[in-house]
Coordinates of C-alpha atoms and ligand atoms in Angstrom, one line a residue:
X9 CA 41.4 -8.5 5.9
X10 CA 40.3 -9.2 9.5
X11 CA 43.4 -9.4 11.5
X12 CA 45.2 -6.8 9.9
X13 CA 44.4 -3.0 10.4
X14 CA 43.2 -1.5 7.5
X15 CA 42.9 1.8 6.6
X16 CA 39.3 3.6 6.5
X17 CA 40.1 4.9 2.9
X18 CA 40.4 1.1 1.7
X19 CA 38.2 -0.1 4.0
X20 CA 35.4 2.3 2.0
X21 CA 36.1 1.1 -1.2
X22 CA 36.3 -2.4 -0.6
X23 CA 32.2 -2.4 1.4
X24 CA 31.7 -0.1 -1.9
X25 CA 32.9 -2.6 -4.6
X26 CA 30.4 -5.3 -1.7
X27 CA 27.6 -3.0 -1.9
X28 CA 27.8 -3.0 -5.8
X29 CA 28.3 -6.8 -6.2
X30 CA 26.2 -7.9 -3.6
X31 CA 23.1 -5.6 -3.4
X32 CA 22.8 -4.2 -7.3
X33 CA 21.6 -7.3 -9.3
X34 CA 18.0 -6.0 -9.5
X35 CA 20.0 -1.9 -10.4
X36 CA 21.3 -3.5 -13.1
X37 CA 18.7 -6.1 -14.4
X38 CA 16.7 -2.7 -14.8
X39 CA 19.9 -0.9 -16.4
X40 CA 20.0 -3.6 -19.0
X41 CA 16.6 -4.4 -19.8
X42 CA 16.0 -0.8 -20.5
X43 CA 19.0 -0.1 -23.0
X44 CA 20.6 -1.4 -25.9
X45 CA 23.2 -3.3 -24.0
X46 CA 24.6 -4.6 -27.1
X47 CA 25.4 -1.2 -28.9
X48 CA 29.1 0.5 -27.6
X49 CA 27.1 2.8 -26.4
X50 CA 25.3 1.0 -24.2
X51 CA 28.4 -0.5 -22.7
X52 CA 30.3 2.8 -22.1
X53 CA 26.8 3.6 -20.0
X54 CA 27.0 0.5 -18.0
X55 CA 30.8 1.0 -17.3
X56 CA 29.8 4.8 -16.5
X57 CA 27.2 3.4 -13.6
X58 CA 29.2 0.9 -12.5
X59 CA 32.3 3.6 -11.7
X60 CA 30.1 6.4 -10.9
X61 CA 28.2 4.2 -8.0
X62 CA 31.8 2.8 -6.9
X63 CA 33.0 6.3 -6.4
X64 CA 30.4 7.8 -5.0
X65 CA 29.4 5.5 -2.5
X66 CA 33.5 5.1 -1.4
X67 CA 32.9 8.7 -0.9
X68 CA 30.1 8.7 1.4
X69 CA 31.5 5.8 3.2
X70 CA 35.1 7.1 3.6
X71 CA 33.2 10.3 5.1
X72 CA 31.3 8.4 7.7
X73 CA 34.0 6.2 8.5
X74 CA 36.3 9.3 9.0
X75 CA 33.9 11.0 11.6
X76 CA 33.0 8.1 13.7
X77 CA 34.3 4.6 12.8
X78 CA 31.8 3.0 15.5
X79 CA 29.2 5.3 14.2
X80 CA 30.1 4.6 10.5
X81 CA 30.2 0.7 10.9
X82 CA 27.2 0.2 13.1
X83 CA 25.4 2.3 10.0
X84 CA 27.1 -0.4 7.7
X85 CA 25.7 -3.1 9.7
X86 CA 22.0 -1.5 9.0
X87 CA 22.3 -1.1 5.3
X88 CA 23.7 -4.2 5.3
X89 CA 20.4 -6.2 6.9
X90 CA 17.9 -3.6 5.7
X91 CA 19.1 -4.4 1.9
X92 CA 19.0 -7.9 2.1
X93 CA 15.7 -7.5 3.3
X94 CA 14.9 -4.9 0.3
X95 CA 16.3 -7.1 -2.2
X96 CA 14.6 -10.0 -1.5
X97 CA 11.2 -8.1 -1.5
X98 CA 12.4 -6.3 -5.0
X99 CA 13.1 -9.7 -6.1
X100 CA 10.5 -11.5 -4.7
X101 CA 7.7 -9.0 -5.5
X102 CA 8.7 -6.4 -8.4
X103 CA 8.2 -3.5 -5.6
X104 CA 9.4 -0.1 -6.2
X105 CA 10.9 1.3 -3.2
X106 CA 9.7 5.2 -3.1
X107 CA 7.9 7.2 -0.5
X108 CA 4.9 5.6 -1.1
X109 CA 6.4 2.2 -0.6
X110 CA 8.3 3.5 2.7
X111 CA 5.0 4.7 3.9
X112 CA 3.3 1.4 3.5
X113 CA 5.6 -0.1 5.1
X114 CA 5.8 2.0 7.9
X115 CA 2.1 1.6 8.3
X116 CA 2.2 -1.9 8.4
X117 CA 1.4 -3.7 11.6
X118 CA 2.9 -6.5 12.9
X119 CA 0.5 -9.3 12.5
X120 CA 0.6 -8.6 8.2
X121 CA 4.2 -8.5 7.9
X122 CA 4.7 -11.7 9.5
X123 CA 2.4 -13.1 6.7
X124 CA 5.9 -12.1 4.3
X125 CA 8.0 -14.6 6.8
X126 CA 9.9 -17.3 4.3
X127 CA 12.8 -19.3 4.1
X128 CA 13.9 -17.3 1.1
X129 CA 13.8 -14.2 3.4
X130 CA 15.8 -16.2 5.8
X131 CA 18.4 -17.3 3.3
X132 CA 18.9 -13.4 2.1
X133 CA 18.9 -12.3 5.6
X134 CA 21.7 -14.6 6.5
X135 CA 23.9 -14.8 3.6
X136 CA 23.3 -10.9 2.2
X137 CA 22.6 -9.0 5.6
X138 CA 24.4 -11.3 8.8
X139 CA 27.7 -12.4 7.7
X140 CA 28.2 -9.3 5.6
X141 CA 27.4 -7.4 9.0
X142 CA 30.2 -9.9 11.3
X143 CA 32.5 -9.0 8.7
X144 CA 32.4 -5.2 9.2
X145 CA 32.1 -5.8 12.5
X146 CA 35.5 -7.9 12.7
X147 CA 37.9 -5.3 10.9
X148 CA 40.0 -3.7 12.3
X149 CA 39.8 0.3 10.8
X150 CA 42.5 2.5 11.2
X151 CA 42.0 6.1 10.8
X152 CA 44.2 8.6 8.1
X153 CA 45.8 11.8 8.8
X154 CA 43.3 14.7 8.9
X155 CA 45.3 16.1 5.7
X156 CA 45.3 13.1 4.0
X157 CA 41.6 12.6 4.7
X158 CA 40.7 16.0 2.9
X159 CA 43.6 15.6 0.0
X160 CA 41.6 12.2 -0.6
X161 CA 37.8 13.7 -0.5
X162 CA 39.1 16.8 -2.8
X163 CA 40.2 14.7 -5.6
X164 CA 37.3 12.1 -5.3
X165 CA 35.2 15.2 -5.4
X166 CA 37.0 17.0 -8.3
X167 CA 36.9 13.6 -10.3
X168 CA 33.0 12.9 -9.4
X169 CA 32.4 16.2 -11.2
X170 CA 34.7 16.2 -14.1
X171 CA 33.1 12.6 -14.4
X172 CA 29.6 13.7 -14.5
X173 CA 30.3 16.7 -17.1
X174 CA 31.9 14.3 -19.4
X175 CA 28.8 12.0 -19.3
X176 CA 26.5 14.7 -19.7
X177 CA 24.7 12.9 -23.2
X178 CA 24.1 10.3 -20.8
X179 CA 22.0 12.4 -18.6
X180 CA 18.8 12.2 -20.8
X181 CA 18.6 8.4 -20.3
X182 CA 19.3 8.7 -16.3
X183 CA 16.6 11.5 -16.1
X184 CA 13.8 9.4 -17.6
X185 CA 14.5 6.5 -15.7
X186 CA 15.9 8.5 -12.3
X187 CA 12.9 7.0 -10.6
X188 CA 13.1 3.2 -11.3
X189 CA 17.1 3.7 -10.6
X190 CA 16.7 5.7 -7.2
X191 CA 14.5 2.9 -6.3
X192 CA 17.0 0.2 -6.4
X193 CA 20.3 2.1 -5.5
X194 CA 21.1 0.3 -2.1
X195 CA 21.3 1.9 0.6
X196 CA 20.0 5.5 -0.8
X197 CA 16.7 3.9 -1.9
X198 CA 15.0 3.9 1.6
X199 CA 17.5 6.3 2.9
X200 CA 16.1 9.4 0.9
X201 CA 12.7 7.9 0.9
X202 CA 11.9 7.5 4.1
X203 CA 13.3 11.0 5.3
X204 CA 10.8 12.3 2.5
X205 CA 8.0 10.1 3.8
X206 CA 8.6 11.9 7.1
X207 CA 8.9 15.4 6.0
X208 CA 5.8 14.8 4.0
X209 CA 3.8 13.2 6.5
X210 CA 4.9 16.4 8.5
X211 CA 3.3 18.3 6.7
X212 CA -0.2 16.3 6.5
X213 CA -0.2 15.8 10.0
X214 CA -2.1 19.0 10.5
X215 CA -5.8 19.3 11.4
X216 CA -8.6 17.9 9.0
X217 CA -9.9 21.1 7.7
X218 CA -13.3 21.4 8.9
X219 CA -16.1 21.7 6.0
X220 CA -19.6 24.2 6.7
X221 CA -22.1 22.8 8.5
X222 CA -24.5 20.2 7.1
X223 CA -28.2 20.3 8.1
X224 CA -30.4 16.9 8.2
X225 CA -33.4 17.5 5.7
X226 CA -35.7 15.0 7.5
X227 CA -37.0 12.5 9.5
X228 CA -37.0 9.7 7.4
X229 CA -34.8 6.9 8.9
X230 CA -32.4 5.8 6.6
X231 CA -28.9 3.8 6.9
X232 CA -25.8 3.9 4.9
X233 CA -23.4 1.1 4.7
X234 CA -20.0 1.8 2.9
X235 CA -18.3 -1.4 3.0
X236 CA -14.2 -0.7 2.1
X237 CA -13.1 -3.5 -0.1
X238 CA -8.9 -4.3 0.2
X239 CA -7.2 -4.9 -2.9
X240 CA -10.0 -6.4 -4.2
X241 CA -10.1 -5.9 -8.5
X242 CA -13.4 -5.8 -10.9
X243 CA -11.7 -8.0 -13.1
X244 CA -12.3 -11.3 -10.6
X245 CA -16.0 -10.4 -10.2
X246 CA -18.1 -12.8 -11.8
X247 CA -20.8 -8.9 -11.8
X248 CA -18.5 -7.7 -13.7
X249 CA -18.0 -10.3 -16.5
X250 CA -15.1 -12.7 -14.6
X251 CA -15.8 -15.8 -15.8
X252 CA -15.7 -17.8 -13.0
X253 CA -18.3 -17.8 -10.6
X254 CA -16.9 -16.1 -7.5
X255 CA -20.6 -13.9 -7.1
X256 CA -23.5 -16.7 -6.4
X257 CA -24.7 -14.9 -3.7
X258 CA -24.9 -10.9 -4.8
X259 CA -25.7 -12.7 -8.1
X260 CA -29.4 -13.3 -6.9
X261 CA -29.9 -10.7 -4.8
X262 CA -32.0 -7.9 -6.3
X263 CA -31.3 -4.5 -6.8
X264 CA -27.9 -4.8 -7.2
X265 CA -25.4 -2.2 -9.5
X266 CA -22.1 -2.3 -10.6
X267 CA -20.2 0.9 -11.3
X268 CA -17.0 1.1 -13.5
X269 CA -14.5 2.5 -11.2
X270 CA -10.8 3.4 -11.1
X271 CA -9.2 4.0 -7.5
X272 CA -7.0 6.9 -7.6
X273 CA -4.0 5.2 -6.1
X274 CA -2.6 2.2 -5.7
X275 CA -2.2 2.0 -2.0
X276 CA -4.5 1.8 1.2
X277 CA -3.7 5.0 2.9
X278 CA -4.7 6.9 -0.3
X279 CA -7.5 4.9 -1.7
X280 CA -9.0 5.0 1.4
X281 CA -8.7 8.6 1.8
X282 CA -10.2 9.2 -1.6
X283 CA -13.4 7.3 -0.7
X284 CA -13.6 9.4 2.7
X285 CA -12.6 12.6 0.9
X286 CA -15.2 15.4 -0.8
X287 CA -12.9 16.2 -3.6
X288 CA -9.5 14.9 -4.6
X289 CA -7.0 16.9 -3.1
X290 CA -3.5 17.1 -1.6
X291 CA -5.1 18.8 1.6
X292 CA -6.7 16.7 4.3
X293 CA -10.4 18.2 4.3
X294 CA -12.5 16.6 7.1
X295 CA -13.8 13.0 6.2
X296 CA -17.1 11.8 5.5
X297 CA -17.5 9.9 9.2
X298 CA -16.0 13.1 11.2
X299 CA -18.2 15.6 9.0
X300 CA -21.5 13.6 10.1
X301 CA -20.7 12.7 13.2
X302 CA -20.2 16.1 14.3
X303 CA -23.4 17.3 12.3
X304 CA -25.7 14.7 14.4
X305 CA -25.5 11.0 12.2
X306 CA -25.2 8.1 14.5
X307 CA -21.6 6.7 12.8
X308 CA -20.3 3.1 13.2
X309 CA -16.9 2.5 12.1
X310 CA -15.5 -1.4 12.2
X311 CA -12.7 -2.6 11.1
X312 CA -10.1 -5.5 10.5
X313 CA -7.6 -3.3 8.5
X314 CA -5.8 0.1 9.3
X315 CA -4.5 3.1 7.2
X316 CA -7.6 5.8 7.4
X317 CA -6.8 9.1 8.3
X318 CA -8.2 10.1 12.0
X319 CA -11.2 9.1 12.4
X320 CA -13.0 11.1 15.5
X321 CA -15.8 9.6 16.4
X322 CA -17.5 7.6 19.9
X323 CA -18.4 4.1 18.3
X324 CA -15.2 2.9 16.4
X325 CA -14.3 -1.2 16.6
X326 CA -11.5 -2.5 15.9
X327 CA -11.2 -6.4 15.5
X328 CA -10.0 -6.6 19.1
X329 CA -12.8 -5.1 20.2
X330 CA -15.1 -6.9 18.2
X331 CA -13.7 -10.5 19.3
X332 CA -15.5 -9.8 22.6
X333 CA -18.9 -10.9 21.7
X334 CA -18.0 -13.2 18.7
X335 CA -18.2 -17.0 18.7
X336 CA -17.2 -19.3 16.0
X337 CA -14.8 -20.0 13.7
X338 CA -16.0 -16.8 11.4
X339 CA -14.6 -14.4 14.2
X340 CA -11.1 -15.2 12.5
X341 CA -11.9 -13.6 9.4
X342 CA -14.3 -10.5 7.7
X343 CA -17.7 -11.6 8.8
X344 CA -16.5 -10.2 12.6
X345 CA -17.8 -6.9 11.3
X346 CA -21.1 -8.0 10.8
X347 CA -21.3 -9.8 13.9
X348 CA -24.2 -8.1 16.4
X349 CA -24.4 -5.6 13.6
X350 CA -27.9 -5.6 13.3
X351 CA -28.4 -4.8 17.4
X352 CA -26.1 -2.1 17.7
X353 CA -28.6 -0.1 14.4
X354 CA -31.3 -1.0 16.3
X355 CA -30.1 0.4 19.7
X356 CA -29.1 4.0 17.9
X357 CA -31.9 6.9 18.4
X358 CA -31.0 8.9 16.0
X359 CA -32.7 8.9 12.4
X360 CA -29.4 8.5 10.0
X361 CA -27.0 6.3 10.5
X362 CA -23.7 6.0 8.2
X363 CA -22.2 2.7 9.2
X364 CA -18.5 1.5 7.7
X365 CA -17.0 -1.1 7.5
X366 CA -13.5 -1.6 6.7
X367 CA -12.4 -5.4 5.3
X368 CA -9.1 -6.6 4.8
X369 CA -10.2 -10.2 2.8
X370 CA -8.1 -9.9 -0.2
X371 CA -4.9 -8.8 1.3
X372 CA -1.8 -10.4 -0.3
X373 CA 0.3 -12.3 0.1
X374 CA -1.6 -15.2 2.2
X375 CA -5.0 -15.1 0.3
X376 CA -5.6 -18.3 1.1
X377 CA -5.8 -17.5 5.0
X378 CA -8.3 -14.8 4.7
X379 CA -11.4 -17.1 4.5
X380 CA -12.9 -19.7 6.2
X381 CA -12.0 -23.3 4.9
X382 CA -15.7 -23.8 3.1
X383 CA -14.9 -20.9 0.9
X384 CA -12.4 -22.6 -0.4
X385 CA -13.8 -23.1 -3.9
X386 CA -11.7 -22.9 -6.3
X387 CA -8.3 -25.2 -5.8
X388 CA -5.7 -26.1 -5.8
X389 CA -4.6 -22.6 -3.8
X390 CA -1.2 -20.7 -3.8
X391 CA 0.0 -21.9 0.0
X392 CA 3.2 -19.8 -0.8
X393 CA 4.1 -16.3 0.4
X394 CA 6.8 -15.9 -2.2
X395 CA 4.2 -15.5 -4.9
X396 CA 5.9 -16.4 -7.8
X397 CA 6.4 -19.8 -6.8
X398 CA 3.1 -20.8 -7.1
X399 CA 1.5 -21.1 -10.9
X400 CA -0.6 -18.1 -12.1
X401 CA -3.8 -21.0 -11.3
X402 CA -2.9 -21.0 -8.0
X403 CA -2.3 -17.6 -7.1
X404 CA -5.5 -16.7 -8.9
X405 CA -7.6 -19.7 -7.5
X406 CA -6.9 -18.8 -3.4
X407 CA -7.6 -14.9 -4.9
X408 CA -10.8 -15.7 -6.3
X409 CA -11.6 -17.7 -3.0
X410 CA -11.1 -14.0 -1.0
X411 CA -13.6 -12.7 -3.7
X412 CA -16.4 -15.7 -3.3
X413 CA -16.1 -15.2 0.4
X414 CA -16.1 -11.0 0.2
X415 CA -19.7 -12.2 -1.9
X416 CA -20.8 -14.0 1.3
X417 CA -20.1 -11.4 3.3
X418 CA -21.9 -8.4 0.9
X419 CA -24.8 -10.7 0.7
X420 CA -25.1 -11.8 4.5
X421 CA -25.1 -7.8 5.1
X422 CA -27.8 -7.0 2.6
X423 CA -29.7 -9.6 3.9
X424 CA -29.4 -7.8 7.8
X425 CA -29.8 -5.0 6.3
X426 CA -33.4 -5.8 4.6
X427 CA -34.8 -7.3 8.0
X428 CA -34.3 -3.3 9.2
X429 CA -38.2 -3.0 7.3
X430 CA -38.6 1.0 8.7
X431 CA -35.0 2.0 7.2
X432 CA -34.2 3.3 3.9
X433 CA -30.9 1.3 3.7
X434 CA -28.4 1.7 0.9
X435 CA -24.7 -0.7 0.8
X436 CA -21.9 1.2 -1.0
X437 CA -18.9 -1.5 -1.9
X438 CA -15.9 -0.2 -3.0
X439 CA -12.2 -1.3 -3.3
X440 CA -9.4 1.2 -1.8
X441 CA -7.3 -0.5 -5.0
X442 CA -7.1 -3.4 -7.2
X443 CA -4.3 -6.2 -7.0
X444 CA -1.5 -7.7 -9.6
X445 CA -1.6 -11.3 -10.0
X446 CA 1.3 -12.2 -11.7
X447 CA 1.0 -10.3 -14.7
X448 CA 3.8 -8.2 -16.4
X449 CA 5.5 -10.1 -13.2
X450 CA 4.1 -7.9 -10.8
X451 CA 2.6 -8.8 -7.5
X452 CA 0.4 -7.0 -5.4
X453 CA 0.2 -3.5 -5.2
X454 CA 1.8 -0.1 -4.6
X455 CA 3.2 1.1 -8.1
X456 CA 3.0 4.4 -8.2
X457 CA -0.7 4.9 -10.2
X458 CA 0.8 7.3 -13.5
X459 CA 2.8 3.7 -14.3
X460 CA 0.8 1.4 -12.5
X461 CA -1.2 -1.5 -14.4
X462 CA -4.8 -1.6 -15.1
X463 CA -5.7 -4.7 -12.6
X464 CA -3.7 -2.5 -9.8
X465 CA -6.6 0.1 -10.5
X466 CA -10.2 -1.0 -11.9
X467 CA -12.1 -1.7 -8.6
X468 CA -15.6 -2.9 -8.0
X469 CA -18.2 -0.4 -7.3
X470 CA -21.0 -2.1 -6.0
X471 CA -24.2 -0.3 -4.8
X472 CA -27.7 -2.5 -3.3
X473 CA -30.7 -0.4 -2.5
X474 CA -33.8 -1.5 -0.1
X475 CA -36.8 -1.5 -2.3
X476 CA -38.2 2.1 -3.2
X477 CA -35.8 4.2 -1.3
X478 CA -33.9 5.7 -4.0
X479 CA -33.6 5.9 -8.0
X480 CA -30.3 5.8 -9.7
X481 CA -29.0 8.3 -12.5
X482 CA -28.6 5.9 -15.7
X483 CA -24.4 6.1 -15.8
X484 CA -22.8 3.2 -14.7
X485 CA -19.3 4.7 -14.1
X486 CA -17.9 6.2 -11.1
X487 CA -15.2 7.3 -8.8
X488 CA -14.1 7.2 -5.8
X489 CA -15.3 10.6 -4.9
X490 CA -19.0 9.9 -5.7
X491 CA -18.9 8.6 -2.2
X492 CA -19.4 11.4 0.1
X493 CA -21.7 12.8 -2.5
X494 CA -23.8 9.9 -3.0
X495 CA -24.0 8.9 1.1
X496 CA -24.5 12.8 1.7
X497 CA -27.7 12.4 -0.8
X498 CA -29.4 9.3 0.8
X499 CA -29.4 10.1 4.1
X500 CA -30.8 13.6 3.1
X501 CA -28.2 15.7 4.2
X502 CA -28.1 19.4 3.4
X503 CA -24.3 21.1 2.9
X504 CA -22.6 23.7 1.1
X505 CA -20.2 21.1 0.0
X506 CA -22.4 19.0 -2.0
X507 CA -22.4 18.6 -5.1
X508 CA -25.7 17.0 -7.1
X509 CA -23.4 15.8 -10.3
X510 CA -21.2 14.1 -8.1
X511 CA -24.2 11.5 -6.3
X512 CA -25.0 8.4 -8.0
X513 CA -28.9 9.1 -6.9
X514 CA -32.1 10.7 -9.0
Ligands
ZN626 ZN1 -5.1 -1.6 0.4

């Protein structure tokens, strides 16, 4: 096969029969877990995928190949490495490869995706994505005869339709489960998904639409903090029942509340967005930091994570910028946000302040690098980044560590923030999503939130109040969106856009 010429119209059907065999376990796992593989039935539908994928992807091959054989190969050479890559994370991690997926990905910065690096993704990358890619590379391809060329794509075409009329019963089946299937059809998975990521991300890239003017009530100085949990769940809260003790510290300090809360997606970019947003909506309406910012709050923003939309304000950190004035080992993890916190309220003139910050503590897969080594309480911890190696004790002791140390930091904060004695201060803590630890065999996060688990969406709400500067309304559950109201609310701010159901406050 690699010294002789070959001819591009075998050439496509042999990388399509590869592409099948080497790139379509998990396609198929799904295929026959989700039908009666047993019945004739369910064998005729197997054989039907099985061909139907062959032809169709020998098609688009042979087409690409025809038009430009460097151009088609160096493509082949891409879907080759990118779905060695994809399978090993659909393997490794259950994800479902859809826009959303495409988009996290996308949005993910260097230093977290080198927290995935593993010998596993090593061995799929070399025996699944290289050689693959040096064989393509070393065969020779001749070209066919224009004529022959479209003789050959006519009667593949002809037979693709007469193929799909005759399975037409089976179209029911492929409908309902079109979504799970176009996630793990190599390459078409992240083809089509990222080009929808990008036209949809098109369209959101226009301007935040600006909201009516607030007004500021009165003079009172008061503070907000809304602390941005990541992937943090309810469930491993010791508040909220957990029945380990991963809370000693918020456990004693008074005025605290818990809120029953679900996050409306399953993913940063959105579950952020939610908790900056007025209402839940498909537009991008201006979020709670630019709206009082530009309405005359002193705004903080600090951060160790990424994935808000814009935020337009003078005094925004990012951990870089933060490092600067931080000694000690705690400067490696969350507590950097807190760091000189307490000096930069002080130094602000202005009468409200709306302060966020933006964690990253319980980030998968490495929980057990997102704390300081005293935090680490509960052992023995996951050390693996190919989480299902590790038992579900592991995995859950080095996540309830990220929660005990997220406690530390909550409590170190509301202690700062009760030294501020002539501020009205108020700590909102709430998760952009929860986390999947194993069960059902799912991992992290990022299934699409109509399917996704419960543990992938109850997050903490978590509300402390200095003494006598507000009273709560007696419900204890919330949403994301009670944010922006509730903030709004205690720092006495005056807007068209408010809405009194929607604050947590009296
Ligand atoms: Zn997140």
């Amino acid at each position: 096969m690699l010294k002789n010429n070959i001819k591009i119209s075998y050439f496509a059907l042999i990388i399509s029969f590869f592409n099948l065999l080497l790139y379509h376990l998990p396609f198929f796992r799904f295929v026959t877990n989700n039908l009666d593989s047993s019945s004739l039935s369910g064998i005729l539908l197997i054989g039907s995928l099985v061909l139907i994928a062959l032809v169709l992807n020998t098609f688009l091959f042979y087409i690409g190949l025809y038009i430009s054989p460097i151009v088609g190969k160096f493509l082949l050479v891409v879907f080759a490495i990118v779905n060695s890559i994809a399978v090993y994370f659909i393997n490794t991690y259950s994800v479902i490869i859809d826009k959303t997926m495409i988009g996290n990905i996308l949005n993910t910065n260097l230093e977290e995706s080198s927290s995935f690096f593993s010998f596993g993704l090593v061995m799929y990358l070399v025996l699944l994505g290289i050689i693959p890619s040096i064989l393509i590379i070393k065969t020779k391809v001749v070209r066919v005869k224009f004529k022959k060329f479209l003789i050959h794509i006519a009667l593949t075409f002809i037979f693709i339709l007469a193929f799909v009329y005759i399975n037409s019963t089976n179209w029911l089946w492929i409908d309902k489960n079109s979504k799970s299937l176009g996630a793990l059809a190599m390459p078409w998975s992240y083809v089509v998904n990222t080009s929808r990521y990008y036209i949809h991300k098109n369209q959101e890239n226009k301007q935040q639409i600006l909201l009516p003017n607030a007004k500021i009530k009165d003079t009172k100085k008061s503070i907000s903090v809304l602390v941005i949990g990541e992937s943090a769940r309810s469930k491993n809260f010791s508040l909220y029942g957990y029945e380990k003790d991963t809370n000693p510290l918020l456990a004693k300090q008074n005025n605290v509340h818990t809120y029953k809360a679900s996050s409306c997606a399953t993913y940063t970019t959105a579950g952020v967005k939610c908790i900056l947003e007025h209402k839940k909506s498909n537009e991008l309406y201006e979020i709670l930091p630019n709206y009082l910012y530009r309405n005359d709050v002193e705004v903080i923003w600090r951060t160790t994570n990424w994935g808000e939309p814009t935020v337009n304000i003078k005094n925004f950190f990012k951990r870089g910028d933060l490092e600067k004035d931080c000694e000690g080992d705690g400067c490696n993890y969350d507590e950097i946000l807190l760091n000189g916190l307490k000096e930069q309220i002080l130094a602000s003139k202005k009468d409200k302040i709306l302060l966020v910050l933006h964690t990253s503590t319980s980030h998968g897969p490495t929980y057990n690098k997102k704390y300081p080594e005293k935090f680490n309480k509960f052992t023995p911890v996951c050390e693996s980044v190919e989480l299902a190696k590790c038992t579900q004790q592991e995995l859950l002791n080095a996540y309830d560590n990220t929660i005990v140390y997220t406690d530390y930091i909550l409590s170190s904060l509301i202690d700062q923030l009760k030294q501020l004695e002539t501020y009205n201060s108020a700590m909102f803590y709430i998760s952009d999503h929860g986390e999947s630890l194993g069960e059902n065999n799912l991992y992290m996060h990022g299934i699409p939130a109509s399917i996704a688990p419960e543990e992938q969406l109850e997050i903490p709400f978590i509300v402390w109040l200095s003494d006598n500067s507000k009273e709560l309304k007696s419900n204890r559950e919330a949403s994301q969106h009670n944010v922006f109201h509730s903030v709004l609310d205690f720092l006495a701010i005056e807007s068209p856009i408010y809405d009194e159901s929607m604050s947590i406050f009296k």
